[in-house]
PDB file of N, CA and C in Angstrom:
ATOM      1  N   MET N   1       1.207  -1.534   0.421  1.00  0.00           N
ATOM      2  CA  MET N   1      -0.256   0.350  -0.349  1.00  0.00           C
ATOM      3  C   MET N   1       0.959   1.609   0.174  1.00  0.00           C
ATOM      4  N   THR N   2       0.614   2.082  -0.559  1.00  0.00           N
ATOM      5  CA  THR N   2       1.499   3.592  -0.687  1.00  0.00           C
ATOM      6  C   THR N   2       0.403   4.550   0.415  1.00  0.00           C
ATOM      7  N   ARG N   3       1.580   4.820   0.868  1.00  0.00           N
ATOM      8  CA  ARG N   3       1.041   6.460   1.433  1.00  0.00           C
ATOM      9  C   ARG N   3       1.089   7.223   0.992  1.00  0.00           C
ATOM     10  N   THR N   4       0.358   7.771   1.242  1.00  0.00           N
ATOM     11  CA  THR N   4      -0.034   9.821   0.109  1.00  0.00           C
ATOM     12  C   THR N   4       0.697  10.722   1.038  1.00  0.00           C
ATOM     13  N   ARG N   5       1.115  11.359   0.600  1.00  0.00           N
ATOM     14  CA  ARG N   5       2.230  12.610   1.187  1.00  0.00           C
ATOM     15  C   ARG N   5       1.302  12.815   2.156  1.00  0.00           C
ATOM     16  N   ILE N   6       0.428  13.676   2.948  1.00  0.00           N
ATOM     17  CA  ILE N   6      -0.116  14.603   3.657  1.00  0.00           C
ATOM     18  C   ILE N   6      -0.184  12.682   4.700  1.00  0.00           C
ATOM     19  N   GLU N   7       0.006  11.473   4.780  1.00  0.00           N
ATOM     20  CA  GLU N   7       0.209  10.619   5.673  1.00  0.00           C
ATOM     21  C   GLU N   7       2.454  10.536   6.276  1.00  0.00           C
ATOM     22  N   ARG N   8       2.793  10.258   5.054  1.00  0.00           N
ATOM     23  CA  ARG N   8       3.498  10.768   5.510  1.00  0.00           C
ATOM     24  C   ARG N   8       4.861  12.367   6.124  1.00  0.00           C
ATOM     25  N   VAL N   9       3.885  13.719   5.729  1.00  0.00           N
ATOM     26  CA  VAL N   9       4.389  14.246   6.428  1.00  0.00           C
ATOM     27  C   VAL N   9       4.452  13.985   7.918  1.00  0.00           C
ATOM     28  N   ARG N  10       2.934  13.289   8.197  1.00  0.00           N
ATOM     29  CA  ARG N  10       2.266  13.176   9.426  1.00  0.00           C
ATOM     30  C   ARG N  10       3.799  12.410  10.375  1.00  0.00           C
ATOM     31  N   ALA N  11       3.821  11.033   9.993  1.00  0.00           N
ATOM     32  CA  ALA N  11       4.360  10.002  10.532  1.00  0.00           C
ATOM     33  C   ALA N  11       5.850  11.000  10.425  1.00  0.00           C
ATOM     34  N   ALA N  12       6.648  12.057   9.955  1.00  0.00           N
ATOM     35  CA  ALA N  12       7.337  12.619   9.515  1.00  0.00           C
ATOM     36  C   ALA N  12       7.572  13.442  11.114  1.00  0.00           C
ATOM     37  N   VAL N  13       6.698  14.148  11.363  1.00  0.00           N
ATOM     38  CA  VAL N  13       6.226  15.150  12.073  1.00  0.00           C
ATOM     39  C   VAL N  13       6.405  13.854  13.435  1.00  0.00           C
ATOM     40  N   GLY N  14       5.605  13.208  13.343  1.00  0.00           N
ATOM     41  CA  GLY N  14       5.476  12.303  14.701  1.00  0.00           C
ATOM     42  C   GLY N  14       6.982  11.870  15.467  1.00  0.00           C
ATOM     43  N   ILE N  15       8.436  10.959  13.634  1.00  0.00           N
ATOM     44  CA  ILE N  15       9.774  11.353  14.531  1.00  0.00           C
ATOM     45  C   ILE N  15       9.793  12.137  14.831  1.00  0.00           C
ATOM     46  N   ALA N  16       9.748  13.871  14.302  1.00  0.00           N
ATOM     47  CA  ALA N  16       9.945  14.519  15.003  1.00  0.00           C
ATOM     48  C   ALA N  16       9.948  15.474  16.142  1.00  0.00           C
ATOM     49  N   SER N  17       8.775  15.401  16.597  1.00  0.00           N
ATOM     50  CA  SER N  17       7.744  15.777  17.482  1.00  0.00           C
ATOM     51  C   SER N  17       8.418  14.728  19.032  1.00  0.00           C
ATOM     52  N   LEU N  18       8.516  13.433  18.618  1.00  0.00           N
ATOM     53  CA  LEU N  18       9.538  12.170  19.737  1.00  0.00           C
ATOM     54  C   LEU N  18      11.364  12.831  19.790  1.00  0.00           C
ATOM     55  N   ALA N  19      11.540  13.141  19.079  1.00  0.00           N
ATOM     56  CA  ALA N  19      13.007  13.603  19.096  1.00  0.00           C
ATOM     57  C   ALA N  19      12.937  14.568  19.735  1.00  0.00           C
ATOM     58  N   LEU N  20      12.619  16.536  20.215  1.00  0.00           N
ATOM     59  CA  LEU N  20      12.143  16.958  20.158  1.00  0.00           C
ATOM     60  C   LEU N  20      11.756  16.883  21.623  1.00  0.00           C
ATOM     61  N   GLN N  21      11.465  15.903  21.705  1.00  0.00           N
ATOM     62  CA  GLN N  21      10.130  15.568  23.378  1.00  0.00           C
ATOM     63  C   GLN N  21      11.797  15.023  23.997  1.00  0.00           C
ATOM     64  N   GLN N  22      12.404  14.254  23.180  1.00  0.00           N
ATOM     65  CA  GLN N  22      13.672  13.438  24.520  1.00  0.00           C
ATOM     66  C   GLN N  22      14.616  15.193  24.191  1.00  0.00           C
ATOM     67  N   ILE N  23      15.134  15.968  23.492  1.00  0.00           N
ATOM     68  CA  ILE N  23      15.680  16.642  23.387  1.00  0.00           C
ATOM     69  C   ILE N  23      15.001  17.821  24.749  1.00  0.00           C
ATOM     70  N   GLU N  24      13.948  18.362  25.388  1.00  0.00           N
ATOM     71  CA  GLU N  24      13.126  18.658  26.206  1.00  0.00           C
ATOM     72  C   GLU N  24      13.338  18.248  27.438  1.00  0.00           C
ATOM     73  N   ASP N  25      13.174  16.904  27.474  1.00  0.00           N
ATOM     74  CA  ASP N  25      14.149  15.558  28.696  1.00  0.00           C
ATOM     75  C   ASP N  25      15.004  15.676  29.536  1.00  0.00           C
ATOM     76  N   ASP N  26      16.212  15.847  28.011  1.00  0.00           N
ATOM     77  CA  ASP N  26      17.057  16.237  28.059  1.00  0.00           C
ATOM     78  C   ASP N  26      17.332  17.594  29.135  1.00  0.00           C
ATOM     79  N   LEU N  27      17.142  18.418  28.484  1.00  0.00           N
ATOM     80  CA  LEU N  27      17.359  20.097  29.179  1.00  0.00           C
ATOM     81  C   LEU N  27      16.589  20.396  30.896  1.00  0.00           C
ATOM     82  N   SER N  28      15.127  19.646  30.534  1.00  0.00           N
ATOM     83  CA  SER N  28      14.873  19.323  32.224  1.00  0.00           C
ATOM     84  C   SER N  28      15.835  18.664  33.478  1.00  0.00           C
ATOM     85  N   ALA N  29      16.146  17.833  32.757  1.00  0.00           N
ATOM     86  CA  ALA N  29      17.491  17.010  33.686  1.00  0.00           C
ATOM     87  C   ALA N  29      17.697  17.967  35.440  1.00  0.00           C
ATOM     88  N   ASP N  30      17.843  17.597  36.029  1.00  0.00           N
ATOM     89  CA  ASP N  30      18.845  18.000  37.234  1.00  0.00           C
ATOM     90  C   ASP N  30      20.219  18.249  37.349  1.00  0.00           C
ATOM     91  N   ASP N  31      20.863  16.620  36.200  1.00  0.00           N
ATOM     92  CA  ASP N  31      22.457  17.510  36.454  1.00  0.00           C
ATOM     93  C   ASP N  31      23.462  18.116  35.047  1.00  0.00           C
ATOM     94  N   VAL N  32      21.782  18.803  34.717  1.00  0.00           N
ATOM     95  CA  VAL N  32      22.888  19.473  33.539  1.00  0.00           C
ATOM     96  C   VAL N  32      22.963  21.233  34.072  1.00  0.00           C
ATOM     97  N   ASP N  33      23.889  21.318  33.706  1.00  0.00           N
ATOM     98  CA  ASP N  33      25.166  22.490  33.888  1.00  0.00           C
ATOM     99  C   ASP N  33      25.794  23.376  33.329  1.00  0.00           C
ATOM    100  N   GLN N  34      26.473  25.011  33.242  1.00  0.00           N
ATOM    101  CA  GLN N  34      26.454  25.925  31.609  1.00  0.00           C
ATOM    102  C   GLN N  34      26.733  25.330  30.074  1.00  0.00           C
ATOM    103  N   GLU N  35      27.620  24.168  30.159  1.00  0.00           N
ATOM    104  CA  GLU N  35      28.352  24.492  29.937  1.00  0.00           C
ATOM    105  C   GLU N  35      27.573  23.389  29.186  1.00  0.00           C
ATOM    106  N   GLU N  36      26.788  22.473  29.475  1.00  0.00           N
ATOM    107  CA  GLU N  36      25.878  21.237  28.510  1.00  0.00           C
ATOM    108  C   GLU N  36      25.384  22.037  27.906  1.00  0.00           C
ATOM    109  N   LEU N  37      23.992  22.638  28.921  1.00  0.00           N
ATOM    110  CA  LEU N  37      22.960  23.312  28.596  1.00  0.00           C
ATOM    111  C   LEU N  37      23.729  24.399  26.811  1.00  0.00           C
ATOM    112  N   ALA N  38      24.533  25.083  26.987  1.00  0.00           N
ATOM    113  CA  ALA N  38      25.786  25.820  26.156  1.00  0.00           C
ATOM    114  C   ALA N  38      26.254  24.857  24.908  1.00  0.00           C
ATOM    115  N   ALA N  39      26.348  23.681  25.197  1.00  0.00           N
ATOM    116  CA  ALA N  39      26.270  22.680  24.534  1.00  0.00           C
ATOM    117  C   ALA N  39      25.229  22.352  22.894  1.00  0.00           C
ATOM    118  N   ILE N  40      24.015  22.044  24.137  1.00  0.00           N
ATOM    119  CA  ILE N  40      22.448  21.660  23.644  1.00  0.00           C
ATOM    120  C   ILE N  40      22.433  22.987  22.935  1.00  0.00           C
ATOM    121  N   LEU N  41      22.396  24.278  23.288  1.00  0.00           N
ATOM    122  CA  LEU N  41      22.375  25.087  22.018  1.00  0.00           C
ATOM    123  C   LEU N  41      22.787  25.273  20.962  1.00  0.00           C
ATOM    124  N   ARG N  42      23.843  25.256  21.152  1.00  0.00           N
ATOM    125  CA  ARG N  42      24.877  25.337  19.690  1.00  0.00           C
ATOM    126  C   ARG N  42      24.461  24.264  18.618  1.00  0.00           C
ATOM    127  N   GLU N  43      23.710  22.917  19.248  1.00  0.00           N
ATOM    128  CA  GLU N  43      23.542  22.028  18.619  1.00  0.00           C
ATOM    129  C   GLU N  43      22.205  22.159  17.984  1.00  0.00           C
ATOM    130  N   LEU N  44      21.235  23.112  18.018  1.00  0.00           N
ATOM    131  CA  LEU N  44      20.102  23.467  17.835  1.00  0.00           C
ATOM    132  C   LEU N  44      20.587  24.224  16.610  1.00  0.00           C
ATOM    133  N   GLN N  45      21.301  25.022  17.055  1.00  0.00           N
ATOM    134  CA  GLN N  45      21.304  26.448  16.084  1.00  0.00           C
ATOM    135  C   GLN N  45      23.107  25.553  14.787  1.00  0.00           C
ATOM    136  N   GLU N  46      24.028  24.945  15.549  1.00  0.00           N
ATOM    137  CA  GLU N  46      24.980  24.930  14.237  1.00  0.00           C
ATOM    138  C   GLU N  46      24.997  23.295  15.152  1.00  0.00           C
ATOM    139  N   ASP N  47      24.470  22.549  14.583  1.00  0.00           N
ATOM    140  CA  ASP N  47      24.957  21.174  14.727  1.00  0.00           C
ATOM    141  C   ASP N  47      26.035  21.010  13.061  1.00  0.00           C
ATOM    142  N   THR N  48      26.913  20.054  13.451  1.00  0.00           N
ATOM    143  CA  THR N  48      28.483  20.180  12.580  1.00  0.00           C
ATOM    144  C   THR N  48      27.936  18.567  11.916  1.00  0.00           C
ATOM    145  N   ASP N  49      27.670  17.801  12.142  1.00  0.00           N
ATOM    146  CA  ASP N  49      26.827  16.692  11.355  1.00  0.00           C
ATOM    147  C   ASP N  49      25.852  16.014  11.386  1.00  0.00           C
ATOM    148  N   PRO N  50      24.865  16.343   9.867  1.00  0.00           N
ATOM    149  CA  PRO N  50      25.892  17.276   8.869  1.00  0.00           C
ATOM    150  C   PRO N  50      25.541  18.994   9.086  1.00  0.00           C
ATOM    151  N   PRO N  51      25.915  19.597   7.791  1.00  0.00           N
ATOM    152  CA  PRO N  51      25.600  20.897   8.904  1.00  0.00           C
ATOM    153  C   PRO N  51      24.603  21.629   8.738  1.00  0.00           C
ATOM    154  N   GLY N  52      24.425  23.135   9.638  1.00  0.00           N
ATOM    155  CA  GLY N  52      22.833  23.103   9.177  1.00  0.00           C
ATOM    156  C   GLY N  52      22.483  23.623  11.217  1.00  0.00           C
ATOM    157  N   GLY N  53      22.365  22.087  11.792  1.00  0.00           N
ATOM    158  CA  GLY N  53      21.121  22.360  13.035  1.00  0.00           C
ATOM    159  C   GLY N  53      20.134  22.023  12.945  1.00  0.00           C
ATOM    160  N   PHE N  54      19.303  22.314  13.389  1.00  0.00           N
ATOM    161  CA  PHE N  54      18.207  22.845  13.818  1.00  0.00           C
ATOM    162  C   PHE N  54      17.344  23.581  13.410  1.00  0.00           C
ATOM    163  N   ILE N  55      17.359  23.958  13.551  1.00  0.00           N
ATOM    164  CA  ILE N  55      16.870  25.458  13.699  1.00  0.00           C
ATOM    165  C   ILE N  55      17.499  25.834  11.425  1.00  0.00           C
ATOM    166  N   PRO N  56      18.289  25.770  11.258  1.00  0.00           N
ATOM    167  CA  PRO N  56      19.245  26.120  10.294  1.00  0.00           C
ATOM    168  C   PRO N  56      17.891  25.524   9.072  1.00  0.00           C
ATOM    169  N   PHE N  57      17.539  24.605   9.279  1.00  0.00           N
ATOM    170  CA  PHE N  57      17.126  23.043   8.579  1.00  0.00           C
ATOM    171  C   PHE N  57      15.482  23.188   8.475  1.00  0.00           C
ATOM    172  N   LEU N  58      15.026  23.573   9.427  1.00  0.00           N
ATOM    173  CA  LEU N  58      13.669  24.116   9.839  1.00  0.00           C
ATOM    174  C   LEU N  58      13.164  25.694   8.924  1.00  0.00           C
ATOM    175  N   ALA N  59      14.264  26.379   8.896  1.00  0.00           N
ATOM    176  CA  ALA N  59      14.029  27.745   8.368  1.00  0.00           C
ATOM    177  C   ALA N  59      13.986  27.025   6.726  1.00  0.00           C
ATOM    178  N   GLN N  60      15.012  26.642   5.987  1.00  0.00           N
ATOM    179  CA  GLN N  60      15.152  25.798   4.950  1.00  0.00           C
ATOM    180  C   GLN N  60      13.680  25.139   4.510  1.00  0.00           C
ATOM    181  N   LEU N  61      12.798  24.633   5.558  1.00  0.00           N
ATOM    182  CA  LEU N  61      11.441  23.504   5.325  1.00  0.00           C
ATOM    183  C   LEU N  61      10.471  24.810   4.477  1.00  0.00           C
ATOM    184  N   LEU N  62      10.796  25.726   5.650  1.00  0.00           N
ATOM    185  CA  LEU N  62       9.642  27.397   6.204  1.00  0.00           C
ATOM    186  C   LEU N  62       9.809  27.233   3.963  1.00  0.00           C
ATOM    187  N   SER N  63      11.144  28.024   3.929  1.00  0.00           N
ATOM    188  CA  SER N  63      11.133  28.839   2.696  1.00  0.00           C
ATOM    189  C   SER N  63      11.251  27.803   1.371  1.00  0.00           C
ATOM    190  N   ALA N  64      11.665  26.532   1.502  1.00  0.00           N
ATOM    191  CA  ALA N  64      10.742  25.209   0.298  1.00  0.00           C
ATOM    192  C   ALA N  64       8.960  25.825   0.519  1.00  0.00           C
ATOM    193  N   ALA N  65       8.778  25.513   1.490  1.00  0.00           N
ATOM    194  CA  ALA N  65       7.538  25.674   1.358  1.00  0.00           C
ATOM    195  C   ALA N  65       6.315  26.475   1.350  1.00  0.00           C
ATOM    196  N   ALA N  66       7.174  27.933   1.397  1.00  0.00           N
ATOM    197  CA  ALA N  66       7.061  29.258   0.588  1.00  0.00           C
ATOM    198  C   ALA N  66       7.423  29.369  -0.978  1.00  0.00           C
ATOM    199  N   ARG N  67       8.255  29.141  -1.126  1.00  0.00           N
ATOM    200  CA  ARG N  67       8.347  28.378  -2.924  1.00  0.00           C
ATOM    201  C   ARG N  67       7.564  28.405  -3.149  1.00  0.00           C
ATOM    202  N   ARG N  68       6.903  26.943  -3.302  1.00  0.00           N
ATOM    203  CA  ARG N  68       6.220  26.836  -3.556  1.00  0.00           C
ATOM    204  C   ARG N  68       4.395  26.778  -3.451  1.00  0.00           C
ATOM    205  N   ALA N  69       3.817  27.828  -2.186  1.00  0.00           N
ATOM    206  CA  ALA N  69       2.871  28.462  -2.342  1.00  0.00           C
ATOM    207  C   ALA N  69       3.015  29.243  -3.156  1.00  0.00           C
ATOM    208  N   GLU N  70       4.229  29.956  -3.307  1.00  0.00           N
ATOM    209  CA  GLU N  70       4.594  30.947  -4.360  1.00  0.00           C
ATOM    210  C   GLU N  70       4.070  30.903  -5.881  1.00  0.00           C
ATOM    211  N   GLN N  71       4.178  29.307  -6.402  1.00  0.00           N
ATOM    212  CA  GLN N  71       3.413  29.156  -7.515  1.00  0.00           C
ATOM    213  C   GLN N  71       2.189  29.078  -7.849  1.00  0.00           C
ATOM    214  N   ILE N  72       1.400  28.442  -6.282  1.00  0.00           N
ATOM    215  CA  ILE N  72      -0.077  28.232  -6.196  1.00  0.00           C
ATOM    216  C   ILE N  72      -1.198  28.790  -5.750  1.00  0.00           C
ATOM    217  N   GLU N  73      -0.156  30.156  -5.392  1.00  0.00           N
ATOM    218  CA  GLU N  73      -1.156  30.645  -4.253  1.00  0.00           C
ATOM    219  C   GLU N  73      -1.810  31.907  -5.104  1.00  0.00           C
ATOM    220  N   PRO N  74      -3.999  31.454  -5.159  1.00  0.00           N
ATOM    221  CA  PRO N  74      -4.514  32.439  -6.042  1.00  0.00           C
ATOM    222  C   PRO N  74      -3.463  33.707  -5.873  1.00  0.00           C
ATOM    223  N   ASP N  75      -4.225  34.084  -7.327  1.00  0.00           N
ATOM    224  CA  ASP N  75      -3.657  35.157  -7.589  1.00  0.00           C
ATOM    225  C   ASP N  75      -2.554  35.755  -7.591  1.00  0.00           C
ATOM    226  N   ARG N  76      -1.460  35.062  -6.703  1.00  0.00           N
ATOM    227  CA  ARG N  76      -0.241  35.336  -6.443  1.00  0.00           C
ATOM    228  C   ARG N  76      -0.638  36.197  -5.891  1.00  0.00           C
ATOM    229  N   ASP N  77      -0.366  36.559  -5.149  1.00  0.00           N
ATOM    230  CA  ASP N  77      -0.652  37.523  -4.512  1.00  0.00           C
ATOM    231  C   ASP N  77       0.557  37.384  -2.591  1.00  0.00           C
ATOM    232  N   GLY N  78       0.528  37.276  -2.513  1.00  0.00           N
ATOM    233  CA  GLY N  78       2.019  36.308  -0.895  1.00  0.00           C
ATOM    234  C   GLY N  78       1.315  36.191  -0.317  1.00  0.00           C
ATOM    235  N   ASP N  79       0.042  36.194  -0.191  1.00  0.00           N
ATOM    236  CA  ASP N  79      -1.285  35.907   0.816  1.00  0.00           C
ATOM    237  C   ASP N  79      -1.204  34.199   1.519  1.00  0.00           C
ATOM    238  N   ALA N  80      -0.143  33.693   1.301  1.00  0.00           N
ATOM    239  CA  ALA N  80       0.559  32.436   1.678  1.00  0.00           C
ATOM    240  C   ALA N  80       1.895  32.858   1.792  1.00  0.00           C
ATOM    241  N   SER N  81       2.604  33.420   0.890  1.00  0.00           N
ATOM    242  CA  SER N  81       4.070  33.283   0.861  1.00  0.00           C
ATOM    243  C   SER N  81       5.071  33.781   1.962  1.00  0.00           C
ATOM    244  N   CYS N  82       4.046  35.034   1.100  1.00  0.00           N
ATOM    245  CA  CYS N  82       5.215  36.089   2.287  1.00  0.00           C
ATOM    246  C   CYS N  82       5.343  35.550   3.860  1.00  0.00           C
ATOM    247  N   PRO N  83       4.075  35.137   4.588  1.00  0.00           N
ATOM    248  CA  PRO N  83       4.373  35.278   6.236  1.00  0.00           C
ATOM    249  C   PRO N  83       4.786  33.439   6.031  1.00  0.00           C
ATOM    250  N   LEU N  84       5.090  32.434   5.063  1.00  0.00           N
ATOM    251  CA  LEU N  84       6.079  31.539   4.849  1.00  0.00           C
ATOM    252  C   LEU N  84       7.774  32.156   4.929  1.00  0.00           C
ATOM    253  N   HIS N  85       7.579  32.601   3.777  1.00  0.00           N
ATOM    254  CA  HIS N  85       9.226  33.787   3.772  1.00  0.00           C
ATOM    255  C   HIS N  85       9.840  34.617   5.310  1.00  0.00           C
ATOM    256  N   GLU N  86       8.373  35.459   5.885  1.00  0.00           N
ATOM    257  CA  GLU N  86       9.084  35.577   7.041  1.00  0.00           C
ATOM    258  C   GLU N  86       9.404  34.919   8.403  1.00  0.00           C
ATOM    259  N   ALA N  87       8.508  33.625   8.166  1.00  0.00           N
ATOM    260  CA  ALA N  87       8.452  32.700   9.350  1.00  0.00           C
ATOM    261  C   ALA N  87      10.462  32.147   9.336  1.00  0.00           C
ATOM    262  N   ALA N  88      10.473  31.696   8.121  1.00  0.00           N
ATOM    263  CA  ALA N  88      11.750  31.250   8.406  1.00  0.00           C
ATOM    264  C   ALA N  88      12.789  32.591   8.832  1.00  0.00           C
ATOM    265  N   ALA N  89      12.421  33.367   8.037  1.00  0.00           N
ATOM    266  CA  ALA N  89      13.275  34.374   7.866  1.00  0.00           C
ATOM    267  C   ALA N  89      13.932  34.887   9.749  1.00  0.00           C
ATOM    268  N   LEU N  90      12.880  35.353  10.048  1.00  0.00           N
ATOM    269  CA  LEU N  90      12.864  35.227  12.297  1.00  0.00           C
ATOM    270  C   LEU N  90      13.478  34.330  12.616  1.00  0.00           C
ATOM    271  N   LEU N  91      13.100  32.882  11.638  1.00  0.00           N
ATOM    272  CA  LEU N  91      14.040  32.004  12.493  1.00  0.00           C
ATOM    273  C   LEU N  91      16.177  31.908  12.654  1.00  0.00           C
ATOM    274  N   THR N  92      16.515  32.403  10.977  1.00  0.00           N
ATOM    275  CA  THR N  92      17.566  32.826  11.027  1.00  0.00           C
ATOM    276  C   THR N  92      17.734  33.588  11.129  1.00  0.00           C
ATOM    277  N   ASP N  93      17.657  34.824  11.460  1.00  0.00           N
ATOM    278  CA  ASP N  93      17.748  36.124  11.506  1.00  0.00           C
ATOM    279  C   ASP N  93      17.272  36.463  12.808  1.00  0.00           C
ATOM    280  N   ASN N  94      16.196  35.756  13.990  1.00  0.00           N
ATOM    281  CA  ASN N  94      16.434  35.187  14.960  1.00  0.00           C
ATOM    282  C   ASN N  94      16.410  34.836  16.657  1.00  0.00           C
ATOM    283  N   ALA N  95      16.034  34.027  16.194  1.00  0.00           N
ATOM    284  CA  ALA N  95      16.224  32.828  16.408  1.00  0.00           C
ATOM    285  C   ALA N  95      16.793  31.972  16.602  1.00  0.00           C
ATOM    286  N   GLY N  96      18.040  31.297  15.453  1.00  0.00           N
ATOM    287  CA  GLY N  96      19.235  31.586  16.024  1.00  0.00           C
ATOM    288  C   GLY N  96      20.296  32.248  16.639  1.00  0.00           C
ATOM    289  N   PRO N  97      20.471  33.380  15.331  1.00  0.00           N
ATOM    290  CA  PRO N  97      21.262  33.892  17.021  1.00  0.00           C
ATOM    291  C   PRO N  97      21.413  34.416  18.063  1.00  0.00           C
ATOM    292  N   ARG N  98      19.738  34.636  18.686  1.00  0.00           N
ATOM    293  CA  ARG N  98      19.327  34.001  20.580  1.00  0.00           C
ATOM    294  C   ARG N  98      20.395  33.208  20.781  1.00  0.00           C
ATOM    295  N   LEU N  99      20.193  32.271  19.463  1.00  0.00           N
ATOM    296  CA  LEU N  99      20.290  30.498  20.421  1.00  0.00           C
ATOM    297  C   LEU N  99      22.590  30.604  20.948  1.00  0.00           C
ATOM    298  N   ASN N 100      23.240  31.775  19.905  1.00  0.00           N
ATOM    299  CA  ASN N 100      24.137  31.523  20.398  1.00  0.00           C
ATOM    300  C   ASN N 100      24.750  32.351  21.237  1.00  0.00           C
ATOM    301  N   TRP N 101      23.943  34.097  20.962  1.00  0.00           N
ATOM    302  CA  TRP N 101      24.199  34.833  23.095  1.00  0.00           C
ATOM    303  C   TRP N 101      23.429  34.043  23.071  1.00  0.00           C
ATOM    304  N   ALA N 102      22.410  33.187  23.544  1.00  0.00           N
ATOM    305  CA  ALA N 102      22.443  31.884  25.157  1.00  0.00           C
ATOM    306  C   ALA N 102      23.739  31.343  25.276  1.00  0.00           C
ATOM    307  N   ALA N 103      23.552  30.934  24.294  1.00  0.00           N
ATOM    308  CA  ALA N 103      24.749  29.782  24.690  1.00  0.00           C
ATOM    309  C   ALA N 103      25.819  30.139  25.346  1.00  0.00           C
ATOM    310  N   ARG N 104      27.092  31.164  24.141  1.00  0.00           N
ATOM    311  CA  ARG N 104      28.219  32.279  24.733  1.00  0.00           C
ATOM    312  C   ARG N 104      27.865  33.080  25.982  1.00  0.00           C
ATOM    313  N   SER N 105      26.895  33.117  26.885  1.00  0.00           N
ATOM    314  CA  SER N 105      26.821  33.891  28.221  1.00  0.00           C
ATOM    315  C   SER N 105      27.318  32.535  29.136  1.00  0.00           C
ATOM    316  N   LEU N 106      26.456  31.283  28.627  1.00  0.00           N
ATOM    317  CA  LEU N 106      26.601  30.510  29.744  1.00  0.00           C
ATOM    318  C   LEU N 106      27.861  29.475  29.511  1.00  0.00           C
ATOM    319  N   HIS N 107      28.654  29.244  28.129  1.00  0.00           N
ATOM    320  CA  HIS N 107      29.824  29.339  28.638  1.00  0.00           C
ATOM    321  C   HIS N 107      30.499  29.400  26.006  1.00  0.00           C
ATOM    322  N   PRO N 108      31.700  30.206  26.968  1.00  0.00           N
ATOM    323  CA  PRO N 108      32.743  31.480  25.299  1.00  0.00           C
ATOM    324  C   PRO N 108      32.689  30.386  24.641  1.00  0.00           C
ATOM    325  N   GLN N 109      32.947  28.454  25.502  1.00  0.00           N
ATOM    326  CA  GLN N 109      33.289  28.212  24.656  1.00  0.00           C
ATOM    327  C   GLN N 109      34.181  28.263  22.641  1.00  0.00           C
ATOM    328  N   GLY N 110      35.370  29.171  23.239  1.00  0.00           N
ATOM    329  CA  GLY N 110      36.297  29.764  22.142  1.00  0.00           C
ATOM    330  C   GLY N 110      36.424  31.128  22.180  1.00  0.00           C
ATOM    331  N   ASP N 111      35.181  31.454  22.698  1.00  0.00           N
ATOM    332  CA  ASP N 111      35.410  32.881  22.543  1.00  0.00           C
ATOM    333  C   ASP N 111      35.586  34.165  22.461  1.00  0.00           C
ATOM    334  N   PRO N 112      36.472  35.084  21.464  1.00  0.00           N
ATOM    335  CA  PRO N 112      37.372  35.828  22.077  1.00  0.00           C
ATOM    336  C   PRO N 112      36.953  36.306  23.949  1.00  0.00           C
ATOM    337  N   ALA N 113      37.581  37.318  24.329  1.00  0.00           N
ATOM    338  CA  ALA N 113      36.773  37.765  25.902  1.00  0.00           C
ATOM    339  C   ALA N 113      36.908  39.723  25.737  1.00  0.00           C
TER     340      ALA N 113
END
């Protein structure tokens, strides 16, 4: 039996939700110190294997949705694509740097003094 696209997306979101729940559980552990919290925050933004991290990947996903919306939205007026582009930009321009700032304040990890 072939799964529909929405079924595949639903399954993938379920898997991602489980993974994010695991991260939340790890963040809530009583023994997480400054250095480890900073490292976790860096992983969300700057994962090195594969390059990118969760936040940049989520922004990329929203940008792909925006590009598709540009092609199919009625009247090509941007009612769907603009908010998607803006959401991607907020992640890239605001959320990512804020994670980095928080991580640096917890543990500089080679940042110049």
